[in-house]
Amino acid sequence: MDIKRIKIMFHINRPHLTYDILTILRNYDISVISMEVYSNVIYLKVPYISEDMIESIRRECEKVYGYDYMEEIDVMSFEEKDIELKGVLNLIGEGVIMLSSKGVVEYGNKIAFKHIENLEVGKYIFEFIDDVDLKNYIERKENNFMDKSIRNKNINISNYRFLLNVDRLYSEDGIFCGYLLTLKEINGDFSYDSLLTFEDIIGEDENFKRIVDIAKLYAYSDASILLTGESGTGKEMFARAIHSESNRASKPFVGINCAAIPEELLESELFGYEPGSFTGANKTGKRGIFETANGGTVFLDEIGEMNYHLQAKLLRVLQEKKIRPIGSDREISLDVRIISATNRNLEKLIEDGNFRMDLFYRLNIFRIEIPPLRNRVEDIPLLTQYFLNVLSHRYSKGNIQIDESARQRLNSYNWPGNIREMQNVLERAVVLSREGPITEEHITFDKTDSFDNLILNYEDLNSAVGTFEREFILKALRENKTIRATAKVLNVTHTLLLNRIKKYKIQDDEWRV
């Protein structure tokens, strides 16, 4: 049916204006599909009428006291607002769903429809999200103002994990009119935020489950925890899960990699500085991560790479619960829990005079040794399927199949790079398999067998040299696990190696967990 949309403006606001206009339409036997009325304007949506009839109606309207003008428009006011609202919501990187007061879906943005299979307007949200807390929350009486919202609840939808937030919506007059529901995916791209929990740590190996149980017990203490284990075993995941399980879960979790930042900058990152403290300093100064995380948790990754000078300052923080920013004469009281991690033998570093014994005992109140993947053989199939589910979502490939020969190849490998290497191997396999199942030939490990042939693909000398240097650095990083240790092996400065890594765009996930 063809539609006309008409806007009628008035230069005064008086009683019965709407009645006078509707009387004119009735005299012309014109039905009204919808209408919006404001103080000085009326919007009408009517069936198609000819230009001649519109002109006649205009002449009749001119006789109405207070009439200003009439014009045809493309969209009604509420339609324009609806278009603007949907446009804004579709730009948001989270799933957004608007519900009626009874929990019926009234609108969902593109992300919501992507995340929730078969989501449909007009149906109850419980048909798509099976969560007891959500159901209980929505089915409560409207005048119950306790628990006004759901905040950062971990839920599973189609094997993916999300943070669920739900808020009640009210009109300008305070009338309850529905709910706003948002979904933020928290593990769809191999990255984990501070809200990660122990439920996100996958493993059925008995020894591994025992370690997880111990970590949960340690979480409720405020004492320092030292996480040890090979690169790629998931030490940062444990740190974040411990934070989420602790009494500090509502406070910040701030992590820093002690090997990834040049020694001359690490101190300012940890403790902050006052304006003008040194050349190149920010004019307004900077808060350090200890101050930023006050009340929460500080995660010091690769603690074994911290230089001796900073170890002494860190010891003071642990002893006195205070920090002093660079260039400042003021002390800031702290309430933080420190979790540190290393893949190095700290006892050996102490023997060699490279790590302070007193700091070690402060950090090592609780210790958790995370086993390598080769010691969790029965978890390999479980992790394989988990990462394939993540990759199917990432590459929009549906259910990714893997044949038995490929599974056997994965199960028999010793995984020197642990979990991160498994992620890389499976991602390569997904890309190489195109639309078919993953077979043994798609499983390629991080070997250097073909390295000698790599530079032969380049005729240009500069390109060949650049390729050789990038692969040489990458091989050394994988073998030595940290930037500082790699720089020593390559006999270059830490800063030079960082510059080369930046130049060749070497990503952390190519060599590090």
Coordinates of C-alpha atoms in Angstrom, one line a residue:
M1 CA 0.0 0.0 0.0
D2 CA 1.3 3.4 -1.0
I3 CA 1.7 5.8 2.0
K4 CA 1.8 9.6 2.4
R5 CA 3.5 11.2 5.4
I6 CA 2.4 14.7 6.2
K7 CA 3.6 17.3 8.7
I8 CA 1.3 20.1 9.8
M9 CA 2.8 23.0 11.8
F10 CA 1.0 25.6 14.0
H11 CA 2.2 29.0 15.2
I12 CA 0.2 28.7 18.4
N13 CA -0.8 25.9 20.7
R14 CA -4.4 25.8 21.6
P15 CA -7.0 23.2 22.7
H16 CA -8.8 21.1 20.0
L17 CA -6.2 21.7 17.2
T18 CA -6.0 17.9 16.6
Y19 CA -9.7 17.6 16.6
D20 CA -10.1 20.3 14.0
I21 CA -7.5 18.6 11.7
L22 CA -9.0 15.1 12.1
T23 CA -12.5 16.6 11.3
I24 CA -11.1 17.8 7.9
L25 CA -9.7 14.4 7.1
R26 CA -13.0 12.7 8.1
N27 CA -14.8 15.0 5.7
Y28 CA -12.5 13.7 2.9
D29 CA -13.0 10.1 4.1
I30 CA -9.3 9.7 4.8
S31 CA -8.3 7.1 7.3
V32 CA -5.3 7.6 9.6
I33 CA -2.7 4.8 9.8
S34 CA -0.7 6.5 12.6
M35 CA -0.3 9.9 14.1
E36 CA 2.1 11.8 16.4
V37 CA 1.0 14.9 18.2
Y38 CA 3.2 17.5 19.8
S39 CA 2.6 21.0 21.1
N40 CA 2.9 22.8 17.8
V41 CA 3.1 20.0 15.2
I42 CA 1.0 17.0 14.0
Y43 CA 2.6 14.1 12.0
L44 CA 0.2 12.0 10.0
K45 CA 0.7 8.7 8.1
V46 CA -2.2 8.2 5.7
P47 CA -3.0 6.0 2.6
Y48 CA -1.9 7.5 -0.7
I49 CA -4.0 10.5 -1.8
S50 CA -3.7 12.6 -4.9
E51 CA -1.9 16.0 -5.2
D52 CA -5.2 17.6 -5.9
M53 CA -6.8 16.2 -2.7
I54 CA -3.7 17.3 -0.7
E55 CA -4.1 20.8 -2.1
S56 CA -7.8 20.8 -1.1
I57 CA -7.0 19.6 2.4
R58 CA -4.3 22.4 2.7
R59 CA -6.9 25.0 1.8
E60 CA -9.2 23.6 4.5
C61 CA -6.4 23.6 7.0
E62 CA -5.7 27.3 6.3
K63 CA -9.1 28.1 7.8
V64 CA -8.1 26.5 11.1
Y65 CA -7.0 29.1 13.7
G66 CA -3.3 28.8 14.4
Y67 CA -2.4 26.9 11.2
D68 CA 1.1 27.7 9.9
Y69 CA 1.9 25.3 7.0
M70 CA 1.7 21.7 5.8
E71 CA 4.3 19.7 3.9
E72 CA 5.0 16.1 2.8
I73 CA 7.9 14.4 4.6
D74 CA 9.9 11.2 4.0
V75 CA 9.7 9.8 7.6
M76 CA 7.6 10.4 10.7
S77 CA 9.3 11.8 13.7
F78 CA 9.2 8.5 15.6
E79 CA 10.5 6.7 12.5
E80 CA 13.4 9.1 12.3
K81 CA 14.3 8.6 15.9
D82 CA 14.0 4.8 15.4
I83 CA 16.3 4.9 12.5
E84 CA 18.8 7.0 14.4
L85 CA 18.6 4.7 17.4
K86 CA 19.2 1.6 15.3
G87 CA 22.0 3.2 13.5
V88 CA 23.8 4.1 16.8
L89 CA 23.1 0.6 18.3
N90 CA 24.5 -1.1 15.2
L91 CA 27.8 0.8 15.6
I92 CA 28.2 -0.6 19.2
G93 CA 30.7 -3.5 19.4
E94 CA 28.4 -5.5 21.8
G95 CA 25.2 -7.3 21.4
V96 CA 22.3 -5.0 22.4
I97 CA 18.7 -6.2 22.9
M98 CA 15.7 -4.2 24.0
L99 CA 13.0 -6.1 25.9
S100 CA 9.5 -5.3 27.0
S101 CA 8.5 -5.2 30.6
K102 CA 7.6 -8.9 30.3
G103 CA 10.9 -9.9 28.6
V104 CA 9.7 -10.0 25.0
V105 CA 12.3 -9.1 22.4
E106 CA 11.5 -5.7 20.8
Y107 CA 14.8 -4.9 19.1
G108 CA 18.2 -6.4 18.7
N109 CA 21.3 -4.9 16.9
K110 CA 23.3 -6.7 14.3
I111 CA 25.8 -8.0 16.8
A112 CA 23.0 -9.5 18.9
F113 CA 21.6 -11.3 15.9
K114 CA 25.1 -12.6 15.0
H115 CA 25.7 -14.0 18.5
I116 CA 22.3 -15.5 19.2
E117 CA 21.1 -18.0 16.6
N118 CA 17.4 -17.6 15.5
L119 CA 16.9 -14.5 17.7
E120 CA 13.4 -13.2 16.8
V121 CA 11.5 -10.1 17.7
G122 CA 8.2 -10.8 19.5
K123 CA 9.4 -13.8 21.4
Y124 CA 10.5 -14.2 25.0
I125 CA 14.3 -13.7 25.6
F126 CA 14.3 -16.9 27.7
E127 CA 13.8 -18.9 24.5
F128 CA 17.3 -17.8 23.4
I129 CA 19.1 -17.2 26.6
D130 CA 18.6 -20.0 29.2
D131 CA 19.7 -18.3 32.4
V132 CA 18.0 -18.7 35.7
D133 CA 19.2 -15.4 37.1
L134 CA 17.9 -13.5 34.0
K135 CA 14.5 -15.2 34.2
N136 CA 14.2 -14.5 37.9
Y137 CA 15.3 -10.9 37.4
I138 CA 12.7 -10.1 34.7
E139 CA 9.8 -12.0 36.4
R140 CA 10.1 -10.0 39.6
K141 CA 7.5 -7.3 40.4
E142 CA 8.1 -3.9 38.8
N143 CA 8.1 -2.1 42.1
N144 CA 10.9 -4.2 43.5
F145 CA 13.9 -1.9 43.4
M146 CA 16.4 -4.4 44.9
D147 CA 19.0 -5.7 42.4
K148 CA 18.3 -3.0 39.9
S149 CA 20.6 -4.5 37.3
I150 CA 22.6 -7.6 36.4
R151 CA 26.3 -6.8 36.1
N152 CA 29.0 -8.8 34.2
K153 CA 27.4 -12.2 34.6
N154 CA 29.3 -14.9 32.8
I155 CA 27.0 -17.0 30.6
N156 CA 27.4 -19.5 27.7
I157 CA 25.5 -19.1 24.4
S158 CA 26.2 -21.7 21.7
N159 CA 29.6 -22.7 23.2
Y160 CA 30.7 -19.0 23.5
R161 CA 31.2 -17.1 26.7
F162 CA 29.7 -13.6 27.2
L163 CA 29.4 -11.0 29.9
L164 CA 25.7 -10.3 30.4
N165 CA 24.4 -6.9 31.6
V166 CA 20.8 -6.1 32.1
D167 CA 19.3 -2.7 33.2
R168 CA 15.7 -1.6 33.7
L169 CA 14.5 1.3 31.4
Y170 CA 12.3 4.1 32.7
S171 CA 10.5 7.0 30.9
E172 CA 11.1 10.6 31.8
D173 CA 8.2 10.3 34.2
G174 CA 9.8 7.4 36.0
I175 CA 7.5 4.8 34.5
F176 CA 9.0 1.4 34.1
C177 CA 8.9 0.3 30.4
G178 CA 11.3 -2.5 29.8
Y179 CA 14.9 -3.8 29.9
L180 CA 18.2 -3.1 28.0
L181 CA 20.3 -6.2 27.7
T182 CA 23.9 -6.2 26.5
L183 CA 26.3 -9.1 25.6
K184 CA 30.0 -8.7 25.4
E185 CA 32.0 -11.7 24.1
I186 CA 35.0 -12.3 26.3
N187 CA 36.9 -15.1 24.7
G188 CA 36.2 -15.1 21.0
D189 CA 39.6 -14.0 19.8
F190 CA 42.1 -15.7 22.0
S191 CA 42.3 -12.8 24.4
Y192 CA 41.3 -12.7 28.0
D193 CA 40.3 -9.7 30.0
S194 CA 40.4 -9.3 33.8
L195 CA 36.9 -10.8 34.2
L196 CA 38.1 -14.2 33.2
T197 CA 37.3 -16.9 35.8
F198 CA 38.4 -20.4 36.6
E199 CA 35.5 -21.7 34.5
D200 CA 37.4 -20.4 31.4
I201 CA 40.5 -22.6 32.3
I202 CA 39.9 -25.8 30.4
G203 CA 41.3 -29.1 31.5
E204 CA 40.2 -32.6 32.8
D205 CA 43.7 -33.9 33.7
E206 CA 43.5 -34.9 37.3
N207 CA 46.8 -33.2 38.3
F208 CA 45.8 -30.1 36.4
K209 CA 42.4 -30.0 38.2
R210 CA 44.2 -30.3 41.5
I211 CA 46.3 -27.3 40.7
V212 CA 43.2 -25.3 39.7
D213 CA 41.6 -26.2 43.1
I214 CA 44.7 -25.1 44.9
A215 CA 44.7 -21.8 43.0
K216 CA 41.1 -21.2 44.0
L217 CA 42.1 -21.6 47.7
Y218 CA 45.0 -19.2 47.3
A219 CA 42.7 -16.7 45.7
Y220 CA 41.0 -15.9 49.0
S221 CA 44.2 -14.9 50.7
D222 CA 45.9 -11.5 50.1
A223 CA 49.4 -13.0 50.2
S224 CA 51.6 -12.8 47.1
I225 CA 51.5 -15.7 44.6
L226 CA 54.3 -16.9 42.3
L227 CA 53.2 -18.7 39.1
T228 CA 55.9 -20.8 37.5
G229 CA 56.0 -22.9 34.3
E230 CA 57.1 -22.9 30.7
S231 CA 56.1 -20.2 28.3
G232 CA 52.6 -20.9 26.9
T233 CA 51.2 -22.8 29.8
G234 CA 48.6 -20.1 30.7
K235 CA 50.2 -18.3 33.7
E236 CA 48.4 -15.0 32.9
M237 CA 45.1 -16.8 32.6
F238 CA 45.6 -18.2 36.1
A239 CA 46.5 -14.7 37.4
R240 CA 43.3 -13.2 36.0
A241 CA 41.2 -16.1 37.3
I242 CA 42.7 -15.8 40.8
H243 CA 41.8 -12.1 40.7
S244 CA 38.2 -12.8 39.7
E245 CA 37.9 -15.4 42.4
S246 CA 39.3 -13.1 45.1
N247 CA 37.7 -10.4 47.3
R248 CA 39.3 -7.9 45.0
A249 CA 37.3 -8.9 41.9
S250 CA 35.5 -5.6 41.7
K251 CA 38.8 -3.7 41.7
P252 CA 41.3 -3.2 38.9
F253 CA 43.6 -6.0 37.5
V254 CA 46.7 -4.4 36.0
G255 CA 49.4 -6.5 34.4
I256 CA 52.8 -5.7 32.9
N257 CA 55.5 -7.7 31.2
C258 CA 58.8 -6.9 32.9
A259 CA 60.8 -8.2 29.8
A260 CA 58.8 -6.3 27.2
I261 CA 59.7 -2.8 28.4
P262 CA 63.2 -1.3 28.3
E263 CA 64.8 -1.1 31.8
E264 CA 64.9 2.7 31.7
L265 CA 61.1 2.9 31.2
L266 CA 59.9 0.1 33.4
E267 CA 60.4 2.0 36.6
S268 CA 58.2 4.9 35.4
E269 CA 55.6 2.4 34.3
L270 CA 55.5 0.7 37.7
F271 CA 55.7 3.7 40.0
G272 CA 54.6 6.7 37.8
Y273 CA 56.3 10.1 37.8
E274 CA 55.7 13.8 38.4
P275 CA 55.6 16.4 35.6
G276 CA 59.0 17.3 34.3
S277 CA 60.8 14.5 36.1
F278 CA 63.0 13.6 33.1
T279 CA 63.5 14.4 29.5
G280 CA 60.5 13.3 27.4
A281 CA 58.2 12.9 30.4
N282 CA 54.6 13.8 30.0
K283 CA 53.9 17.4 31.0
T284 CA 51.1 16.3 33.3
G285 CA 53.0 13.4 34.9
K286 CA 51.7 9.8 34.9
R287 CA 50.2 7.3 37.3
G288 CA 52.1 4.1 37.6
I289 CA 50.4 0.7 37.5
F290 CA 50.6 0.3 41.3
E291 CA 48.6 3.4 41.9
T292 CA 46.2 2.5 39.0
A293 CA 45.6 -0.9 40.5
N294 CA 45.2 0.3 44.1
G295 CA 42.6 -1.9 45.8
G296 CA 43.1 -4.6 43.2
T297 CA 45.8 -6.9 41.8
V298 CA 49.1 -6.2 40.1
F299 CA 50.4 -8.9 37.8
L300 CA 54.1 -8.9 37.1
D301 CA 54.8 -11.2 34.2
E302 CA 58.4 -12.5 33.6
I303 CA 59.5 -11.2 37.0
G304 CA 62.9 -12.9 36.5
E305 CA 63.8 -10.3 33.9
M306 CA 63.5 -7.4 36.3
N307 CA 66.8 -5.7 37.0
Y308 CA 68.4 -5.7 40.4
H309 CA 67.8 -2.0 41.1
L310 CA 64.0 -2.3 40.5
Q311 CA 63.9 -5.5 42.5
A312 CA 65.0 -3.4 45.5
K313 CA 62.2 -0.9 44.9
L314 CA 59.6 -3.6 44.5
L315 CA 60.8 -5.2 47.8
R316 CA 60.1 -1.8 49.5
V317 CA 56.6 -1.7 48.1
L318 CA 55.9 -5.2 49.5
Q319 CA 57.4 -4.3 52.9
E320 CA 56.0 -0.8 53.4
K321 CA 52.8 -0.9 51.2
K322 CA 53.8 2.5 49.8
I323 CA 55.3 3.9 46.6
R324 CA 57.0 7.2 45.7
P325 CA 56.6 8.3 42.0
I326 CA 59.7 9.4 40.2
G327 CA 60.5 13.0 41.0
S328 CA 58.1 13.2 43.9
D329 CA 58.6 13.7 47.6
R330 CA 55.2 12.3 48.5
E331 CA 54.4 8.7 49.3
I332 CA 51.2 7.0 48.3
S333 CA 49.8 4.3 50.5
L334 CA 48.9 1.1 48.6
D335 CA 46.5 -1.8 49.0
V336 CA 47.4 -4.2 46.2
R337 CA 47.9 -7.9 45.9
I338 CA 50.9 -9.0 43.8
I339 CA 50.9 -12.0 41.5
S340 CA 54.1 -12.6 39.7
A341 CA 55.0 -15.2 37.0
T342 CA 58.2 -16.5 35.5
N343 CA 59.4 -19.4 33.2
R344 CA 62.9 -19.1 34.7
N345 CA 64.5 -20.8 37.7
L346 CA 64.5 -18.1 40.2
E347 CA 66.6 -20.2 42.7
K348 CA 69.3 -20.4 40.0
L349 CA 69.1 -16.7 39.4
I350 CA 69.6 -16.1 43.1
E351 CA 72.7 -18.4 43.1
D352 CA 74.1 -16.4 40.1
G353 CA 73.5 -13.1 41.9
N354 CA 70.8 -11.9 39.5
F355 CA 67.8 -12.1 41.8
R356 CA 67.3 -10.9 45.3
M357 CA 66.7 -13.7 47.8
D358 CA 64.6 -11.4 50.1
L359 CA 62.3 -10.4 47.2
F360 CA 62.0 -14.1 46.2
Y361 CA 60.7 -15.0 49.7
R362 CA 58.2 -12.1 49.5
L363 CA 56.9 -13.2 46.2
N364 CA 56.9 -16.9 46.9
I365 CA 54.4 -17.1 49.8
F366 CA 52.2 -19.2 47.6
R367 CA 53.6 -21.0 44.6
I368 CA 51.7 -22.6 41.7
E369 CA 53.6 -24.7 39.1
I370 CA 51.5 -24.9 36.0
P371 CA 52.3 -28.1 34.0
P372 CA 53.2 -28.1 30.3
L373 CA 50.8 -29.4 27.7
R374 CA 52.8 -32.5 27.0
N375 CA 52.0 -33.6 30.6
R376 CA 48.3 -33.1 30.0
V377 CA 47.9 -35.4 27.0
E378 CA 44.3 -36.2 27.8
D379 CA 43.4 -32.5 27.6
I380 CA 44.7 -32.1 24.0
P381 CA 41.4 -33.3 22.4
L382 CA 39.4 -31.1 24.7
L383 CA 41.5 -28.0 23.9
T384 CA 41.5 -28.8 20.2
Q385 CA 37.8 -28.8 20.1
Y386 CA 37.6 -25.6 22.2
F387 CA 39.9 -23.7 19.9
L388 CA 38.2 -25.0 16.8
N389 CA 34.9 -23.7 18.1
V390 CA 36.5 -20.3 18.7
L391 CA 38.0 -20.3 15.2
S392 CA 34.8 -21.3 13.5
H393 CA 33.2 -18.2 15.0
R394 CA 36.2 -16.0 14.1
Y395 CA 36.3 -17.2 10.5
S396 CA 32.6 -17.7 10.1
K397 CA 33.2 -21.3 8.9
G398 CA 30.4 -23.1 10.8
N399 CA 31.3 -26.4 12.4
I400 CA 34.9 -27.2 11.5
Q401 CA 35.6 -30.9 11.1
I402 CA 39.0 -32.6 11.8
D403 CA 39.8 -36.1 10.7
E404 CA 41.4 -38.8 12.8
S405 CA 44.9 -38.6 11.2
A406 CA 45.0 -34.9 12.1
R407 CA 43.9 -35.6 15.7
Q408 CA 46.6 -38.3 16.0
R409 CA 49.2 -35.9 14.8
L410 CA 48.1 -33.3 17.4
N411 CA 48.0 -35.9 20.2
S412 CA 51.5 -37.3 19.4
Y413 CA 53.3 -33.9 19.3
N414 CA 55.2 -32.7 22.3
W415 CA 54.1 -29.1 22.2
P416 CA 57.2 -27.1 23.2
G417 CA 55.2 -23.9 22.8
N418 CA 52.3 -25.3 24.8
I419 CA 48.8 -23.6 24.6
R420 CA 49.9 -20.7 22.4
E421 CA 51.5 -23.0 19.9
M422 CA 48.4 -25.1 19.7
Q423 CA 46.4 -21.9 18.9
N424 CA 48.8 -21.0 16.1
V425 CA 48.8 -24.6 14.7
L426 CA 45.0 -24.8 14.7
E427 CA 44.5 -21.4 13.2
R428 CA 46.9 -22.3 10.3
A429 CA 45.1 -25.5 9.8
V430 CA 41.7 -23.8 9.6
V431 CA 43.0 -21.4 7.0
L432 CA 44.8 -24.1 4.9
S433 CA 41.8 -26.5 5.0
R434 CA 39.6 -23.9 3.3
E435 CA 36.1 -25.3 3.3
G436 CA 36.9 -28.9 3.9
P437 CA 37.9 -30.9 7.0
I438 CA 41.3 -30.5 8.6
T439 CA 43.6 -33.3 7.6
E440 CA 47.1 -34.4 8.7
E441 CA 48.7 -32.3 5.9
H442 CA 47.1 -29.1 7.3
I443 CA 48.8 -29.6 10.6
T444 CA 52.1 -27.7 10.4
F445 CA 54.2 -27.1 13.5
D446 CA 56.6 -24.2 14.2
K447 CA 59.6 -25.9 12.6
T448 CA 62.5 -24.2 10.8
D449 CA 63.1 -27.1 8.3
S450 CA 62.2 -24.9 5.3
F451 CA 64.0 -21.8 6.6
D452 CA 67.0 -22.4 4.2
N453 CA 64.6 -22.2 1.2
L454 CA 62.8 -19.2 2.5
I455 CA 65.1 -16.5 1.2
L456 CA 65.3 -18.2 -2.2
N457 CA 61.8 -16.8 -3.0
Y458 CA 63.3 -13.3 -3.1
E459 CA 65.3 -11.9 -6.0
D460 CA 65.9 -8.5 -4.3
L461 CA 68.8 -8.5 -1.9
N462 CA 67.2 -6.1 0.7
S463 CA 64.0 -8.2 0.8
A464 CA 66.0 -11.4 1.3
V465 CA 68.1 -9.9 4.0
G466 CA 65.0 -8.5 5.8
T467 CA 63.3 -11.9 5.6
F468 CA 66.3 -13.7 6.9
E469 CA 66.7 -11.2 9.8
R470 CA 63.0 -11.4 10.8
E471 CA 63.1 -15.2 10.8
F472 CA 66.4 -15.3 12.6
I473 CA 65.0 -13.1 15.4
L474 CA 61.8 -15.0 15.6
K475 CA 63.6 -18.3 15.9
A476 CA 65.8 -16.8 18.7
L477 CA 62.7 -15.4 20.5
R478 CA 61.0 -18.8 20.5
E479 CA 64.0 -20.5 21.9
N480 CA 64.9 -18.0 24.6
K481 CA 61.3 -17.1 25.6
T482 CA 62.0 -13.4 26.6
I483 CA 63.2 -10.3 24.8
R484 CA 66.0 -9.6 27.2
A485 CA 67.3 -13.1 27.2
T486 CA 67.1 -13.1 23.4
A487 CA 69.1 -9.9 23.2
K488 CA 71.9 -11.4 25.2
V489 CA 72.0 -14.5 23.0
L490 CA 72.1 -12.4 19.9
N491 CA 74.7 -10.1 21.4
V492 CA 72.6 -6.9 20.8
T493 CA 71.1 -4.3 23.1
H494 CA 67.6 -4.7 24.5
T495 CA 66.5 -1.5 22.7
L496 CA 68.0 -2.5 19.3
L497 CA 66.1 -5.8 19.5
L498 CA 62.8 -4.0 20.4
N499 CA 63.3 -1.7 17.4
R500 CA 63.9 -4.7 15.1
I501 CA 60.7 -6.4 16.4
K502 CA 58.8 -3.2 15.7
K503 CA 60.4 -2.9 12.2
Y504 CA 59.5 -6.4 11.1
K505 CA 56.1 -6.3 12.9
I506 CA 56.8 -9.4 14.9
Q507 CA 53.6 -10.1 16.9
D508 CA 53.7 -11.5 20.4
D509 CA 51.5 -14.5 19.4
E510 CA 54.1 -15.6 16.9
W511 CA 56.5 -16.6 19.7
R512 CA 55.1 -15.8 23.2
V513 CA 52.1 -16.8 25.4

